[in-house]
Short mmCIF file of C-alpha atoms in Angstrom, two decimals:
data_model
loop_
_atom_site.label_atom_id
_atom_site.label_comp_id
_atom_site.label_asym_id
_atom_site.label_seq_id
_atom_site.Cartn_x
_atom_site.Cartn_y
_atom_site.Cartn_z
CA MET A 1088 0.06 -0.01 0.19
CA ARG A 1089 2.72 2.43 0.72
CA GLN A 1090 4.39 1.86 -2.62
CA ARG A 1091 1.18 2.54 -4.34
CA VAL A 1092 0.40 5.44 -2.51
CA ARG A 1093 4.08 6.93 -3.31
CA GLU A 1094 3.64 6.46 -7.00
CA SER A 1095 -0.05 7.67 -6.96
CA ARG A 1096 -1.18 10.68 -8.97
CA THR A 1097 -4.53 10.91 -7.72
CA LEU A 1098 -4.01 13.11 -4.77
CA SER A 1099 -1.28 15.29 -3.45
CA ARG A 1100 1.26 13.83 -1.19
CA TRP A 1101 -0.11 16.01 1.87
CA ALA A 1102 -3.66 14.71 1.36
CA PHE A 1103 -2.98 10.93 1.84
CA PRO A 1104 -2.26 11.01 5.59
CA ALA A 1105 -5.64 12.72 5.96
CA VAL A 1106 -7.09 9.82 4.12
CA GLY A 1107 -5.30 7.37 6.25
CA ALA A 1108 -6.65 9.13 9.29
CA ILE A 1109 -10.28 9.05 8.15
CA GLY A 1110 -9.70 5.41 7.43
CA VAL A 1111 -8.42 4.70 10.83
CA TRP A 1112 -11.17 6.54 12.41
CA ILE A 1113 -13.78 4.66 10.60
CA ILE A 1114 -12.24 1.34 11.61
CA GLY A 1115 -11.83 2.47 15.22
CA VAL A 1116 -15.43 3.75 15.50
CA ALA A 1117 -16.70 0.48 14.09
CA VAL A 1118 -14.83 -1.55 16.43
CA PHE A 1119 -15.92 0.82 19.23
CA ALA A 1120 -19.45 0.43 18.37
CA ALA A 1121 -19.26 -3.38 18.22
CA SER A 1122 -17.23 -3.85 21.44
CA GLY A 1123 -16.89 -0.70 23.56
CA ARG A 1124 -13.05 -0.94 23.09
CA THR A 1125 -10.82 1.91 22.00
CA GLY A 1126 -7.75 0.01 21.45
CA ILE A 1127 -7.80 0.69 17.84
CA PHE A 1128 -6.90 4.51 18.48
CA GLY A 1129 -3.43 5.27 20.04
CA VAL A 1130 -1.10 2.63 21.29
CA GLY A 1131 -3.90 0.53 22.70
CA TYR A 1132 -1.99 -0.29 25.77
CA SER A 1133 -4.97 0.16 28.09
CA ASP A 1134 -6.93 -2.67 26.36
CA LEU A 1135 -3.71 -4.75 25.93
CA SER A 1136 -2.99 -4.52 29.62
CA SER A 1137 -6.56 -5.08 30.70
CA ALA A 1138 -6.50 -8.45 28.46
CA LEU A 1139 -3.13 -9.60 30.13
CA SER A 1140 -4.39 -8.94 33.69
CA SER A 1141 -7.92 -9.87 33.41
CA GLY A 1142 -8.24 -12.05 30.20
CA ILE A 1143 -10.45 -11.26 27.10
CA GLY A 1144 -12.98 -13.24 25.06
CA TRP A 1145 -11.25 -14.76 21.92
CA LYS A 1146 -13.90 -13.37 19.46
CA LEU A 1147 -13.35 -9.73 20.84
CA ALA A 1148 -9.46 -10.46 20.70
CA GLY A 1149 -9.80 -11.33 17.18
CA LEU A 1150 -11.91 -8.21 16.31
CA LEU A 1151 -9.31 -6.11 17.96
CA ALA A 1152 -6.49 -7.78 16.23
CA VAL A 1153 -7.95 -7.41 12.83
CA GLY A 1154 -8.98 -3.73 13.38
CA LYS A 1155 -5.53 -2.95 14.92
CA LEU A 1156 -3.92 -4.53 11.77
CA LEU A 1157 -6.16 -2.66 9.25
CA ALA A 1158 -5.60 0.58 11.08
CA ALA A 1159 -1.89 0.21 11.13
CA VAL A 1160 -1.79 -0.33 7.55
CA PHE A 1161 -4.17 2.70 6.71
CA SER A 1162 -1.90 4.92 9.07
CA TYR A 1163 1.53 3.71 7.99
CA GLY A 1164 0.62 3.10 4.39
CA THR A 1165 -0.71 6.72 3.74
CA GLY A 1166 2.21 8.47 5.44
CA GLY A 1167 0.58 9.07 8.77
CA CYS A 1168 2.33 9.41 12.17
CA GLY A 1169 3.11 6.66 14.27
CA GLY A 1170 5.24 3.57 13.77
CA ILE A 1171 5.05 -0.29 14.28
CA PHE A 1172 6.48 -0.89 17.45
CA SER A 1173 3.02 -0.63 19.49
CA PRO A 1174 0.98 -2.10 16.75
CA THR A 1175 2.90 -5.49 16.55
CA LEU A 1176 2.77 -5.83 20.35
CA PHE A 1177 -0.98 -5.16 20.50
CA ILE A 1178 -1.75 -7.44 17.38
CA GLY A 1179 0.64 -10.13 18.35
CA GLY A 1180 -1.08 -10.26 21.97
CA MET A 1181 -4.60 -10.18 20.43
CA ALA A 1182 -3.71 -12.80 18.16
CA GLY A 1183 -2.40 -14.89 20.97
CA PHE A 1184 -5.64 -14.50 22.77
CA LEU A 1185 -7.53 -15.42 19.87
CA THR A 1186 -5.52 -18.61 19.37
CA SER A 1187 -5.77 -19.50 22.98
CA GLY A 1188 -9.65 -19.28 22.63
CA LEU A 1189 -9.80 -21.52 19.60
CA LEU A 1190 -7.42 -24.25 21.13
CA GLY A 1191 -9.64 -23.87 24.42
CA LEU A 1192 -12.58 -25.25 22.44
CA TRP A 1193 -10.74 -28.63 22.20
CA LEU A 1194 -8.25 -28.33 24.94
CA PRO A 1195 -8.47 -27.58 28.69
CA LEU A 1196 -6.34 -24.42 28.89
CA THR A 1197 -5.88 -22.59 32.09
CA PRO A 1198 -5.86 -18.76 32.32
CA SER A 1199 -1.92 -19.19 32.62
CA ASP A 1200 -1.80 -20.95 29.36
CA ARG A 1201 -3.79 -18.35 27.66
CA LEU A 1202 -1.37 -15.67 29.14
CA ILE A 1203 1.58 -17.54 27.95
CA LEU A 1204 0.05 -17.83 24.48
CA ALA A 1205 -0.61 -14.11 24.52
CA ALA A 1206 2.96 -13.26 25.45
CA THR A 1207 4.29 -15.64 22.88
CA GLY A 1208 2.23 -13.86 20.27
CA MET A 1209 3.49 -10.59 21.39
CA SER A 1210 7.08 -11.82 20.97
CA CYS A 1211 6.53 -13.59 17.53
CA CYS A 1212 4.82 -10.57 16.05
CA PHE A 1213 7.48 -7.97 16.98
CA GLY A 1214 10.29 -10.16 16.34
CA VAL A 1215 9.38 -11.14 12.75
CA VAL A 1216 8.66 -7.63 11.69
CA VAL A 1217 12.06 -6.17 12.88
CA ARG A 1218 13.98 -9.45 12.73
CA ALA A 1219 15.40 -9.08 16.28
CA PRO A 1220 14.18 -12.35 17.92
CA VAL A 1221 16.42 -12.08 21.18
CA THR A 1222 15.27 -8.38 21.50
CA ALA A 1223 11.61 -9.67 21.20
CA VAL A 1224 12.05 -12.32 23.80
CA LEU A 1225 13.77 -10.07 26.33
CA MET A 1226 11.33 -7.22 26.00
CA VAL A 1227 8.27 -9.57 26.56
CA PHE A 1228 9.93 -11.07 29.47
CA GLU A 1229 10.81 -7.54 30.95
CA MET A 1230 7.13 -6.76 30.62
CA THR A 1231 5.86 -9.94 32.30
CA HIS A 1232 8.84 -10.89 34.74
CA GLN A 1233 7.75 -14.60 34.27
CA PHE A 1234 10.73 -16.89 34.00
CA ALA A 1235 8.19 -19.78 33.16
CA MET A 1236 7.32 -18.13 29.94
CA ILE A 1237 10.85 -18.11 28.35
CA PRO A 1238 10.71 -21.78 26.91
CA ALA A 1239 7.59 -20.69 25.19
CA LEU A 1240 8.77 -17.37 24.00
CA LEU A 1241 11.97 -19.02 22.66
CA LEU A 1242 10.14 -21.72 21.03
CA GLY A 1243 7.53 -19.46 19.31
CA THR A 1244 10.13 -16.99 18.31
CA LEU A 1245 12.33 -19.54 16.61
CA ILE A 1246 9.40 -20.98 14.70
CA SER A 1247 8.05 -17.65 13.67
CA GLN A 1248 11.34 -16.53 12.72
CA SER A 1249 11.90 -19.45 10.56
CA ILE A 1250 8.75 -19.03 8.70
CA ALA A 1251 9.33 -15.18 8.05
CA ARG A 1252 12.51 -15.89 6.87
CA LEU A 1253 11.15 -18.37 4.10
CA ALA A 1254 8.33 -15.97 3.23
CA LEU A 1255 10.36 -12.75 3.15
CA HIS A 1256 13.98 -12.42 2.95
CA GLU A 1257 14.40 -8.92 4.47
CA SER A 1258 12.82 -7.11 7.50
CA PHE A 1259 10.09 -4.54 7.41
CA ASP A 1260 12.56 -1.68 7.77
CA ASP A 1261 14.59 -2.87 4.72
CA GLY A 1262 11.81 -3.25 2.82
CA VAL A 1263 10.86 0.49 3.59
CA LEU A 1264 14.39 1.59 2.83
CA ARG A 1265 14.09 0.00 -0.60
CA GLN A 1266 10.77 1.49 -1.36
CA ASP A 1267 12.38 5.02 -0.46
CA GLY A 1268 15.19 4.18 -2.90
CA ARG A 1269 17.80 3.48 -0.31
CA GLU A 1270 19.87 0.38 -0.10
CA PRO A 1271 20.19 -1.20 3.43
CA HIS A 1272 23.86 -1.40 4.66
CA ARG A 1273 24.52 -4.96 5.08
CA ILE A 1274 28.21 -5.59 5.09
CA THR A 1275 29.89 -6.62 8.35
CA ALA A 1276 33.24 -5.31 8.09
CA PRO A 1277 36.26 -7.32 9.13
CA ARG A 1278 38.17 -6.15 12.14
CA ASN A 1279 41.69 -5.44 10.53
CA MET A 1280 42.64 -3.63 7.35
CA ALA A 1281 44.52 -6.61 5.95
CA VAL A 1282 41.46 -8.71 5.75
CA TRP A 1283 39.26 -5.74 4.83
CA ARG A 1284 41.17 -5.17 1.74
CA SER A 1285 40.58 -8.73 0.68
CA VAL A 1286 36.71 -8.20 0.70
CA PRO A 1287 35.27 -8.76 -2.79
CA VAL A 1288 33.67 -5.68 -4.23
CA SER A 1289 30.52 -7.80 -4.81
CA ALA A 1290 29.97 -7.34 -1.01
CA LEU A 1291 29.51 -3.66 -1.11
CA GLY A 1292 26.41 -1.61 -2.39
CA SER A 1293 23.31 -2.45 -4.05
CA GLY A 1294 22.56 -5.61 -5.93
CA SER A 1295 19.57 -4.05 -7.86
CA PRO A 1296 21.07 -0.96 -9.58
CA VAL A 1297 18.49 1.74 -11.11
CA PHE A 1298 19.69 2.44 -14.66
CA LEU A 1299 18.61 5.58 -16.62
CA THR A 1300 17.60 4.26 -19.93
CA ASP A 1301 15.77 7.53 -21.38
CA LEU A 1302 17.28 10.82 -21.40
CA ALA A 1303 13.85 12.50 -22.17
CA PRO A 1304 12.76 15.13 -19.46
CA ALA A 1305 9.75 13.02 -18.41
CA ALA A 1306 12.01 10.00 -17.60
CA LEU A 1307 14.46 12.26 -15.63
CA ARG A 1308 11.70 13.78 -13.60
CA GLU A 1309 10.27 10.20 -13.03
CA HIS A 1310 13.70 8.96 -11.64
CA LEU A 1311 14.28 11.93 -9.42
CA LYS A 1312 10.87 11.75 -8.07
CA ARG A 1313 10.88 7.96 -7.50
CA PHE A 1314 14.67 7.36 -6.44
CA HIS A 1315 16.75 9.09 -4.08
CA TYR A 1316 19.97 7.67 -5.23
CA ARG A 1317 22.77 10.44 -6.05
CA CYS A 1318 24.08 8.71 -9.14
CA PHE A 1319 22.49 6.77 -11.90
CA PRO A 1320 24.28 4.64 -14.49
CA VAL A 1321 23.01 5.57 -18.05
CA MET A 1322 22.40 2.48 -20.37
CA LEU A 1323 21.28 3.48 -23.98
CA SER A 1324 20.46 0.69 -26.43
CA GLY A 1325 21.65 -2.03 -24.04
CA ARG A 1326 25.03 -0.44 -23.47
CA ILE A 1327 26.38 1.45 -20.43
CA VAL A 1328 27.52 4.85 -21.77
CA GLY A 1329 28.32 6.89 -18.68
CA VAL A 1330 27.11 7.92 -15.03
CA THR A 1331 25.00 10.88 -14.33
CA THR A 1332 24.42 12.76 -10.96
CA ARG A 1333 21.11 13.95 -9.39
CA THR A 1334 22.63 17.46 -9.76
CA ALA A 1335 23.36 17.20 -13.43
CA MET A 1336 19.94 15.77 -13.97
CA GLU A 1337 18.27 18.66 -12.29
CA SER A 1338 20.41 21.22 -14.02
CA ALA A 1339 19.43 19.44 -17.31
CA LEU A 1340 15.93 19.86 -16.77
CA ALA A 1341 16.32 23.30 -15.65
CA GLN A 1342 18.18 24.26 -18.91
CA ASN A 1343 16.13 21.76 -21.13
CA VAL A 1344 19.30 19.89 -22.31
CA GLU A 1345 20.63 16.28 -21.82
CA PRO A 1346 22.42 15.79 -18.54
CA THR A 1347 26.16 15.71 -18.42
CA MET A 1348 27.70 12.27 -17.96
CA GLU A 1349 31.08 10.90 -16.53
CA THR A 1350 33.04 7.94 -17.74
CA PRO A 1351 31.84 4.79 -15.84
CA VAL A 1352 34.43 2.93 -13.88
CA ILE A 1353 33.55 -0.70 -14.24
CA VAL A 1354 35.07 -3.56 -12.19
CA GLU A 1355 34.51 -7.22 -11.85
CA ALA A 1356 32.87 -9.18 -8.92
CA GLY A 1357 35.86 -11.28 -8.20
CA GLN A 1358 38.12 -8.06 -7.58
CA THR A 1359 38.88 -7.02 -4.02
CA ILE A 1360 38.77 -3.76 -2.16
CA GLY A 1361 42.43 -3.56 -2.60
CA ASP A 1362 42.40 -4.29 -6.30
CA VAL A 1363 40.08 -1.29 -6.94
CA GLU A 1364 41.83 1.30 -4.81
CA PRO A 1365 43.78 2.74 -7.65
CA LEU A 1366 40.48 3.31 -9.46
CA LEU A 1367 39.00 5.59 -6.77
CA ILE A 1368 40.49 8.68 -8.41
CA GLN A 1369 39.10 7.82 -11.87
CA SER A 1370 35.56 8.33 -10.90
CA ASP A 1371 34.56 11.91 -9.95
CA ALA A 1372 30.97 10.69 -9.11
CA GLY A 1373 32.30 8.06 -6.72
CA VAL A 1374 30.32 5.34 -8.41
CA PHE A 1375 31.45 1.98 -9.44
CA LEU A 1376 29.82 -0.48 -11.50
CA VAL A 1377 30.19 -4.28 -10.97
CA ARG A 1378 29.69 -7.12 -13.33
CA ASP A 1379 30.42 -10.69 -12.82
CA THR A 1380 32.59 -11.16 -16.11
CA PRO A 1381 34.45 -8.91 -18.36
CA ASP A 1382 31.80 -9.05 -21.07
CA GLY A 1383 28.81 -9.58 -18.82
CA PRO A 1384 25.91 -7.14 -17.72
CA VAL A 1385 26.31 -4.76 -14.80
CA ASN A 1386 24.33 -6.25 -12.08
CA ARG A 1387 25.68 -4.37 -8.98
CA LEU A 1388 26.99 -0.89 -7.95
CA PHE A 1389 28.60 0.54 -5.13
CA THR A 1390 29.62 4.20 -4.17
CA LEU A 1391 32.49 5.77 -2.41
CA HIS A 1392 30.09 6.45 0.36
CA ASP A 1393 29.36 2.77 0.62
CA LEU A 1394 33.27 2.11 0.94
CA ILE A 1395 33.78 4.76 3.37
CA ARG A 1396 30.92 3.68 5.61
CA ALA A 1397 31.74 -0.10 5.64
CA GLN A 1398 35.66 0.82 6.10
CA ALA A 1399 34.65 3.07 9.12
CA ASP A 1400 33.15 0.11 10.87
CA VAL A 1401 36.86 -1.54 10.90
CA PHE A 1402 37.91 1.18 13.25
CA GLU A 1403 34.82 1.15 15.48
#
């Protein structure tokens, strides 16, 4: 939804959060009318705390979980305020109560069993979204201070992480960064310079470079609006002809001319950082295109900023 909103031309960007707020209000009012609960609005801690301390019916828990999920999608997807921390805990907790209620139709679950399932749901939901399983377990334990819950939290988090990694290969935050045209920083730098200089260049930068294949003003505007990259490799008729910068594209649009381009610096994936160090001075734009073979297509790029940022990790 967030990606579609960003690319939509039906409304101004400032109007979408208002639309999302109306959607959240409709969902919240509908849930309040049906249940008398206000957990859809705000962080929902009041309803969640009440459920953890006194229990809650599984049908009501399911209603609150679905309502909160829809409200979070509307709010975050349209660019409204708020994040994902509180909604994931709320949704996970209510999903746990829903699961315990359904299992209770066939199994004799005690109130403690239902509480453990709710806490496990909170840990699982938060953990799979942020891909921080240990943090999720410790956080829920700090909220409950119940050592007896730790085995269930660990087991549930392990299973949920396995399923999440099979379904999606990146976390929620990494996906948002990619939607914004920014590549997540993934490299873990070695702890000494000798090993660092032997790292292959394929470990740096983006594995999905965005090419500029048309120098028409409309194409330039589309790339500037959709992507936040500083540099773009230019490919015309299937051949890399240069690298242009964001500043050059903006200047070209202002003057109604084609953007200026710099000579591309192309390296091979098997080369190490030590091998390409002499090439750093050849790229005024500070961008390097990477291909697997000498005659193969460019399938990766990295910038001088990527290199400096990763190298800084060596000294930290």
